[in-house]
Coordinates of C-alpha atoms in Angstrom, one line a residue:
M209 CA -0.1 -0.1 -0.1
T210 CA 1.5 3.2 -1.0
T211 CA 1.7 5.6 2.0
E212 CA 0.8 9.6 1.7
G213 CA 4.2 10.5 1.9
E214 CA 5.5 8.5 -1.0
K215 CA 2.7 10.0 -2.9
T216 CA 3.9 13.2 -2.9
A217 CA 7.4 12.1 -3.4
A218 CA 6.3 10.4 -6.6
S219 CA 4.2 13.5 -7.7
A220 CA 7.1 15.9 -6.8
A221 CA 9.6 13.9 -9.0
P222 CA 8.1 14.7 -12.0
A223 CA 7.9 18.2 -11.2
G224 CA 11.1 18.8 -10.2
H225 CA 11.9 17.0 -13.5
A226 CA 10.0 19.1 -15.9
R227 CA 11.5 22.3 -13.7
R228 CA 14.6 21.1 -14.3
T229 CA 14.0 20.6 -18.0
A230 CA 12.2 23.8 -18.8
K231 CA 15.3 25.5 -17.5
R232 CA 17.4 23.5 -19.6
A233 CA 15.5 24.3 -22.6
L234 CA 15.5 28.3 -21.4
V235 CA 19.5 28.4 -21.2
G236 CA 19.7 26.3 -24.3
R237 CA 17.3 29.6 -26.1
L238 CA 19.7 31.9 -24.5
S239 CA 23.0 30.1 -25.5
W240 CA 22.0 30.1 -29.2
G241 CA 20.9 33.6 -29.1
L242 CA 24.1 34.4 -27.5
A243 CA 26.1 32.7 -30.1
D244 CA 24.1 33.8 -33.0
Q245 CA 24.5 37.3 -32.0
A246 CA 28.2 36.8 -31.4
A247 CA 28.3 35.3 -35.2
S248 CA 26.3 38.5 -36.6
S249 CA 28.3 41.2 -34.1
M250 CA 31.7 39.6 -35.2
S251 CA 31.1 40.2 -38.4
N252 CA 30.0 43.6 -38.3
F253 CA 32.9 44.5 -36.1
V254 CA 35.2 42.5 -38.2
V255 CA 33.9 45.0 -41.1
G256 CA 33.6 48.2 -38.8
I257 CA 37.4 47.8 -38.2
Y258 CA 38.6 47.3 -41.8
V259 CA 36.5 49.8 -43.0
A260 CA 38.2 52.1 -40.3
R261 CA 41.8 50.9 -40.9
S262 CA 41.5 51.0 -44.7
L263 CA 39.5 54.1 -45.2
G264 CA 41.0 56.7 -42.3
V265 CA 38.4 58.8 -39.9
T266 CA 36.6 60.4 -42.7
A267 CA 35.8 58.1 -45.2
F268 CA 34.5 56.0 -42.1
G269 CA 32.0 58.5 -41.2
V270 CA 30.5 58.5 -44.2
F271 CA 30.3 54.4 -44.1
S272 CA 28.7 55.2 -40.7
L273 CA 25.9 57.3 -42.0
A274 CA 25.1 54.6 -44.3
W275 CA 25.2 52.2 -41.6
V276 CA 23.0 54.2 -39.3
T277 CA 20.6 54.7 -41.9
Y278 CA 20.5 50.8 -42.7
G279 CA 19.5 50.7 -38.8
V280 CA 16.5 53.1 -39.2
V281 CA 15.4 51.1 -42.1
L282 CA 16.0 47.6 -40.3
N283 CA 14.1 48.7 -37.8
V284 CA 10.7 49.9 -39.9
S285 CA 11.0 46.3 -41.2
R286 CA 11.3 45.0 -37.7
G287 CA 8.2 46.8 -36.6
L288 CA 6.6 45.8 -39.3
A289 CA 7.2 42.3 -40.0
T290 CA 9.3 40.2 -37.4
D291 CA 8.0 42.1 -33.7
P292 CA 4.7 41.1 -34.2
L293 CA 5.8 37.7 -35.3
V294 CA 7.7 37.0 -32.3
V295 CA 5.1 38.6 -29.9
R296 CA 2.0 36.2 -31.6
F297 CA 3.9 33.5 -33.2
S298 CA 6.5 32.3 -30.8
G299 CA 5.9 28.4 -29.6
V300 CA 2.5 27.9 -31.8
S301 CA 1.9 24.8 -33.7
D302 CA 4.5 24.3 -36.8
A303 CA 1.9 25.0 -39.7
S304 CA 0.7 28.5 -38.1
W305 CA 4.4 29.2 -37.8
R306 CA 5.5 28.7 -41.4
G307 CA 2.2 30.6 -42.6
A308 CA 3.0 33.6 -40.9
V309 CA 7.2 33.4 -41.6
A310 CA 6.4 33.4 -45.4
R311 CA 3.8 36.9 -44.6
T312 CA 6.5 37.7 -42.6
T313 CA 10.0 37.5 -45.0
G314 CA 7.6 38.7 -48.0
T315 CA 6.7 41.9 -45.8
A316 CA 10.5 42.6 -44.8
L317 CA 11.6 42.0 -48.8
G318 CA 8.7 44.4 -49.6
V319 CA 10.0 47.3 -47.0
G320 CA 13.6 46.5 -48.5
S321 CA 12.5 46.9 -52.1
A322 CA 10.8 49.9 -51.5
I323 CA 12.7 52.1 -49.4
G324 CA 15.8 50.3 -51.6
A325 CA 14.6 52.0 -54.4
A326 CA 14.5 55.7 -52.7
C327 CA 17.8 55.2 -51.6
L328 CA 19.0 54.3 -54.8
V329 CA 17.6 57.4 -56.5
A330 CA 18.7 59.4 -53.4
G331 CA 22.1 58.3 -53.8
L332 CA 22.4 58.7 -57.6
A333 CA 20.9 62.4 -56.9
L334 CA 23.6 63.1 -54.1
G335 CA 26.7 62.5 -55.5
G336 CA 29.9 63.4 -54.0
R337 CA 31.2 61.2 -51.4
V338 CA 27.8 60.3 -49.5
G339 CA 25.7 59.5 -53.0
P340 CA 27.8 56.1 -54.0
A341 CA 27.1 54.7 -50.3
F342 CA 23.4 55.2 -50.1
A343 CA 23.3 54.1 -53.8
A344 CA 25.2 50.7 -52.7
L345 CA 22.8 50.9 -49.6
G346 CA 19.6 50.8 -51.7
V347 CA 20.8 48.0 -53.8
M348 CA 21.3 45.8 -50.9
L349 CA 18.7 46.5 -48.6
P350 CA 16.1 43.7 -50.0
G351 CA 18.6 40.9 -48.7
L352 CA 20.0 42.6 -45.7
L353 CA 16.3 42.7 -44.7
L354 CA 15.1 39.3 -45.4
Q355 CA 18.6 37.5 -43.7
D356 CA 17.9 39.2 -40.6
A357 CA 13.7 38.5 -41.2
W358 CA 14.9 34.8 -41.0
R359 CA 16.7 34.7 -37.8
F360 CA 13.9 36.2 -36.1
A361 CA 11.7 33.3 -37.4
F362 CA 14.2 30.9 -36.4
F363 CA 14.0 32.2 -33.3
A364 CA 10.2 32.3 -32.7
A365 CA 10.2 28.7 -33.7
G366 CA 12.8 28.0 -30.6
T367 CA 15.7 27.1 -33.3
G368 CA 18.4 29.3 -33.0
R369 CA 20.3 27.1 -34.2
K370 CA 19.6 27.7 -37.3
A371 CA 19.8 31.5 -37.1
F372 CA 23.3 30.8 -35.9
V373 CA 24.2 28.7 -38.9
N374 CA 22.6 31.3 -41.0
D375 CA 25.1 34.0 -39.6
V376 CA 27.8 31.9 -39.8
V377 CA 27.4 31.5 -43.7
W378 CA 27.2 35.5 -43.9
G379 CA 30.5 35.8 -42.3
V380 CA 32.3 33.4 -44.2
A381 CA 30.5 35.1 -47.4
L382 CA 32.0 38.1 -46.1
V383 CA 35.6 37.4 -46.1
P384 CA 36.3 37.3 -49.9
A385 CA 33.6 40.0 -50.5
M386 CA 35.9 42.3 -48.1
V387 CA 39.0 41.6 -49.9
V388 CA 37.5 42.4 -53.4
A389 CA 36.2 46.1 -51.8
A390 CA 39.7 46.8 -50.3
R391 CA 41.1 45.9 -53.5
V392 CA 38.5 48.6 -55.1
G393 CA 39.0 51.2 -52.1
S394 CA 35.9 52.8 -51.8
V395 CA 33.0 53.3 -49.2
A396 CA 30.4 52.0 -51.9
A397 CA 32.7 48.9 -52.2
F398 CA 32.6 48.0 -48.9
V399 CA 28.7 48.4 -48.4
L400 CA 28.2 46.3 -51.6
A401 CA 30.4 43.3 -50.2
W402 CA 28.9 43.6 -47.0
G403 CA 25.2 43.7 -48.6
A404 CA 26.0 41.0 -50.8
S405 CA 27.5 38.3 -48.7
A406 CA 24.1 39.2 -46.6
T407 CA 22.1 38.4 -49.6
V408 CA 23.9 34.7 -49.8
A409 CA 22.7 34.0 -45.9
A410 CA 19.2 35.3 -47.0
G411 CA 19.2 32.6 -50.0
Y412 CA 20.6 29.9 -47.4
G413 CA 17.5 31.2 -44.9
Y414 CA 15.1 29.9 -47.4
L415 CA 17.2 26.4 -48.0
Q416 CA 16.8 25.9 -44.6
S417 CA 13.2 26.7 -43.6
G418 CA 12.0 25.8 -47.0
I419 CA 9.4 28.2 -46.9
R420 CA 9.3 31.3 -49.8
P421 CA 8.7 34.6 -48.9
R422 CA 5.7 35.7 -49.7
M423 CA 5.4 39.5 -50.7
T424 CA 1.4 39.4 -52.4
E425 CA 0.4 38.8 -48.6
A426 CA 2.4 41.4 -47.0
R427 CA -0.5 43.7 -47.2
G428 CA -2.4 40.8 -45.6
W429 CA 0.0 40.8 -42.6
L430 CA 0.0 44.5 -41.9
R431 CA -3.5 44.5 -41.9
E432 CA -3.7 41.8 -39.4
Q433 CA -0.7 43.1 -37.2
R434 CA -1.7 46.8 -37.4
D435 CA -2.8 46.8 -33.5
L436 CA 1.1 46.0 -32.8
G437 CA 2.8 46.2 -36.4
Y438 CA 2.2 50.5 -36.6
R439 CA 2.9 51.3 -32.7
Y440 CA 6.1 48.7 -33.2
L441 CA 7.1 50.6 -36.2
V442 CA 6.9 54.3 -34.7
E443 CA 8.5 52.8 -32.1
N444 CA 11.3 51.1 -33.5
V445 CA 12.0 54.3 -35.9
S446 CA 12.3 56.5 -32.9
L447 CA 15.1 54.3 -32.0
S448 CA 16.9 54.4 -35.2
G449 CA 15.8 57.7 -36.6
A450 CA 17.1 59.2 -32.9
S451 CA 20.5 58.0 -33.8
Q452 CA 20.5 58.9 -37.5
L453 CA 19.5 62.6 -36.6
R454 CA 22.2 62.4 -33.9
A455 CA 24.5 61.1 -36.6
Y456 CA 23.4 64.0 -38.8
G457 CA 23.8 66.7 -36.4
L458 CA 26.8 65.6 -34.9
G459 CA 28.3 65.6 -38.7
A460 CA 26.9 68.9 -39.1
I461 CA 27.8 70.7 -35.9
V462 CA 31.3 69.2 -35.4
G463 CA 32.1 67.4 -38.7
V464 CA 32.2 64.1 -40.2
G465 CA 35.3 62.9 -38.6
A466 CA 33.3 63.1 -35.2
V467 CA 30.9 60.5 -36.6
G468 CA 33.7 57.8 -37.2
A469 CA 34.7 58.9 -33.9
V470 CA 31.4 58.0 -32.1
R471 CA 31.3 54.5 -34.3
G472 CA 34.8 53.8 -33.3
A473 CA 34.0 54.1 -29.5
E474 CA 30.7 52.0 -30.3
L475 CA 32.9 49.5 -32.1
L476 CA 35.1 49.1 -28.9
L477 CA 31.9 48.0 -27.1
G478 CA 31.4 45.4 -30.0
P479 CA 31.5 42.5 -27.5
F480 CA 29.5 43.6 -25.4
L481 CA 27.0 44.4 -27.7
A482 CA 27.1 41.1 -29.0
V483 CA 25.6 39.8 -25.9
L484 CA 23.4 42.4 -25.8
M485 CA 22.1 42.3 -29.3
G486 CA 22.0 38.4 -28.7
L487 CA 19.6 38.4 -25.7
S488 CA 17.4 41.2 -27.5
L489 CA 16.3 38.4 -30.0
V490 CA 15.2 36.1 -27.7
T491 CA 14.1 38.0 -24.7
V492 CA 10.8 38.9 -26.0
P493 CA 10.1 35.1 -27.1
E494 CA 11.3 34.1 -23.6
A495 CA 9.6 36.7 -21.6
A496 CA 6.3 36.0 -23.6
R497 CA 6.5 32.4 -22.4
V498 CA 7.0 33.5 -18.5
L499 CA 3.8 35.4 -18.9
R500 CA 2.1 32.3 -20.1
R501 CA 3.4 29.7 -17.7
A502 CA 4.7 31.8 -14.5
P503 CA 3.4 35.4 -14.8
H504 CA 3.8 36.3 -11.2
R505 CA 7.4 36.1 -12.2
L506 CA 8.0 38.2 -15.1
G507 CA 9.0 41.4 -13.0
S508 CA 11.9 39.5 -11.6
F509 CA 12.8 38.1 -14.7
C510 CA 13.0 41.2 -16.6
L511 CA 15.2 42.9 -13.6
L512 CA 17.7 40.0 -13.8
L513 CA 18.2 40.4 -17.3
G514 CA 18.0 44.5 -17.3
G515 CA 20.4 44.4 -14.3
G516 CA 23.0 41.6 -15.7
Q517 CA 23.4 43.6 -19.2
A518 CA 23.9 46.6 -17.3
A519 CA 26.3 45.2 -14.9
A520 CA 28.2 43.5 -17.6
A521 CA 28.6 46.8 -19.8
L522 CA 29.9 48.7 -16.9
L523 CA 32.8 45.8 -16.6
W524 CA 33.6 46.1 -20.1
G525 CA 34.2 49.6 -19.9
G526 CA 36.4 49.4 -17.2
A527 CA 38.1 47.0 -19.1
L528 CA 38.3 49.0 -22.2
L529 CA 40.0 52.0 -19.9
L530 CA 42.8 49.8 -19.4
M531 CA 43.6 49.0 -23.2
P532 CA 47.3 50.1 -23.9
D533 CA 47.0 52.7 -26.7
R534 CA 49.4 50.5 -28.6
L535 CA 46.4 47.7 -28.7
G536 CA 44.0 50.6 -29.3
E537 CA 45.9 51.5 -32.3
L538 CA 46.3 48.3 -33.7
V539 CA 42.5 47.7 -33.4
L540 CA 41.1 51.1 -34.4
G541 CA 44.2 52.8 -36.2
G542 CA 44.0 56.3 -36.5
V543 CA 40.3 56.4 -35.1
W544 CA 41.7 55.1 -31.9
H545 CA 43.1 58.2 -30.0
S546 CA 39.4 60.2 -31.0
A547 CA 37.4 57.0 -29.7
A548 CA 39.3 56.6 -26.7
E549 CA 37.9 59.7 -25.1
L550 CA 34.5 58.6 -25.5
I551 CA 34.7 55.4 -23.7
V552 CA 33.4 56.2 -20.2
P553 CA 30.4 58.1 -21.5
V554 CA 29.6 55.4 -24.2
A555 CA 29.6 52.7 -21.9
L556 CA 27.6 54.3 -19.3
G557 CA 25.0 54.6 -22.0
V558 CA 25.1 51.2 -23.2
A559 CA 24.8 50.3 -19.4
G560 CA 21.5 52.2 -19.4
A561 CA 20.2 51.0 -22.6
G562 CA 20.7 47.1 -21.1
L563 CA 18.9 48.0 -18.0
G564 CA 15.9 49.5 -19.9
T565 CA 15.9 46.0 -22.5
G566 CA 14.7 44.2 -19.3
A567 CA 12.0 46.4 -19.2
A568 CA 11.1 46.6 -22.6
A569 CA 11.0 43.1 -22.9
G570 CA 8.0 42.8 -20.5
L571 CA 5.9 45.5 -22.1
R572 CA 6.2 43.6 -25.3
A573 CA 5.2 40.4 -23.5
L574 CA 2.2 42.1 -21.7
G575 CA 1.5 43.5 -25.3
A576 CA 1.6 46.6 -23.6
A577 CA 2.2 48.7 -27.2
R578 CA 0.8 51.8 -26.0
R579 CA 2.9 52.1 -23.0
S580 CA 6.3 50.8 -24.9
L581 CA 5.7 53.5 -27.4
R582 CA 5.4 56.6 -25.2
C583 CA 8.3 55.2 -23.2
Q584 CA 10.6 55.1 -26.6
L585 CA 9.4 58.3 -27.8
F586 CA 10.5 59.8 -24.8
A587 CA 13.6 58.3 -24.6
S588 CA 14.1 59.1 -28.4
A589 CA 13.7 62.7 -27.8
C590 CA 15.8 62.6 -25.1
Y591 CA 18.2 61.0 -26.8
V592 CA 18.6 63.4 -29.5
G593 CA 18.3 66.4 -27.3
G594 CA 21.2 65.1 -25.4
G595 CA 23.4 64.1 -28.4
L596 CA 22.7 67.7 -30.1
G597 CA 22.9 69.7 -27.1
G598 CA 26.2 68.4 -25.8
A599 CA 27.2 68.2 -29.1
A600 CA 26.6 72.4 -29.2
V601 CA 28.0 72.8 -26.1
A602 CA 31.4 70.5 -26.0
G603 CA 31.8 69.1 -29.2
T604 CA 31.7 65.2 -29.6
V605 CA 32.7 64.6 -26.3
G606 CA 29.7 66.6 -24.9
S607 CA 27.5 64.7 -27.4
A608 CA 28.7 61.2 -26.0
W609 CA 27.6 62.6 -22.3
G610 CA 24.4 64.0 -23.4
V611 CA 23.6 60.3 -25.3
A612 CA 24.7 58.9 -21.6
A613 CA 22.3 61.2 -19.4
A614 CA 19.4 60.5 -21.7
T615 CA 19.8 56.8 -21.9
V616 CA 19.9 56.9 -18.2
S617 CA 16.5 58.7 -17.8
G618 CA 14.9 56.8 -20.7
S619 CA 15.3 53.6 -19.0
A620 CA 13.8 54.6 -15.7
V621 CA 10.6 55.6 -17.5
W622 CA 10.6 52.1 -18.8
W623 CA 10.6 50.5 -15.8
L624 CA 8.0 52.4 -14.2
Q625 CA 6.0 51.9 -17.2
L626 CA 6.5 48.2 -16.6
R627 CA 5.4 48.7 -13.2
S628 CA 2.2 50.1 -14.0
A629 CA 1.4 47.4 -16.9
L630 CA 2.4 44.6 -14.2
R631 CA -0.2 45.6 -12.1
E632 CA -3.0 46.4 -14.4
H633 CA -2.3 42.6 -15.7
H634 CA -2.6 41.3 -12.2
Q635 CA -5.8 43.0 -11.6
D636 CA -7.1 42.2 -14.8
T637 CA -6.4 38.5 -13.9
I638 CA -8.0 38.7 -10.6
R639 CA -11.3 40.3 -12.4
E640 CA -11.2 37.2 -15.0
V641 CA -10.9 34.4 -11.7
R642 CA -13.8 36.2 -10.0
T643 CA -15.9 36.4 -13.0
P644 CA -17.9 33.3 -13.1

């Protein structure tokens, strides 16, 4: 005859095993997110270093303007296509996921084609130093955005390994492309090499998934996801648009070389930013899973996530301060001396951003698009105001400190909004339970 204690032990064992299995699955998904972003960021880091050493601070500033513009377009694609995907199609059935991915990747291709055509026309009209770089970016945008869409699609399905392999393919294709670009020796050649290698990886993403992007269904996707997509669009564009406005304004106030210096300082934080971006790929899907399975743990999950990233950023910034000048010159060449002055404020800014991403993941998981939009608009306004106001007062260094202060302030607003959203969610849950 089984005793009551034996029954309790027997029921506890499977529960404990299930918890351990869930934790291992979570660690596995986070690990693939970090590995994927390490591969992606390493490629970006190598490209940035290679261009900085090959072309000098002024030409590197032109390349950075094209890079920042790509960031804006990328966030348009994510807001309309992949952000709604990871919120609503993470952990769903395979059939549902495949249908959504076909429409998502089609939307990304449509965004890349439309904005790419505009960039091409603008670049040809501009001419000079900047024009050819923007024309080259316009040609490459469809492949760049499709490659990014595959990554988010794989993480939504919990198969981060495929995203990692895809980014490795991009990195391998990048090597010969960079060699050819170096022989040409122009900014446009480097942009073309970077985009062409991404297009190779985008083609491989089709082979990995067996899903054909359907541009004809992009309008239907936008209509179905409009309650999230358009808010995420504004939110994402305000973030990257603020970076672009700050870059353009800094170039106008101080000079294009200042843009290169800021980008150089950001490159020094590249390994940590790889961790930050790698976690961002999986934080929203994981936060959504926590909300479904244990909603009372969402706040602590977000706090652990944001606090860990902030602490890591500060540690990495401290390590950079100990870097000898000879090593810095080896990495960045002539860009090192102007970038080294910005290490402290840039590290503080990244720490503030890391802290805020924990709260942002929680708001996304809760579907609180209005709250997250308000937070992002406030943070973006502070970013532009601090960056350009600091530039007007104290040049490049003043701009970096203004951005650091703005980022920390924005992070505080994110956390205040998450606390309010969690309280509302808890009250709504109580009402549902009490309603017969």
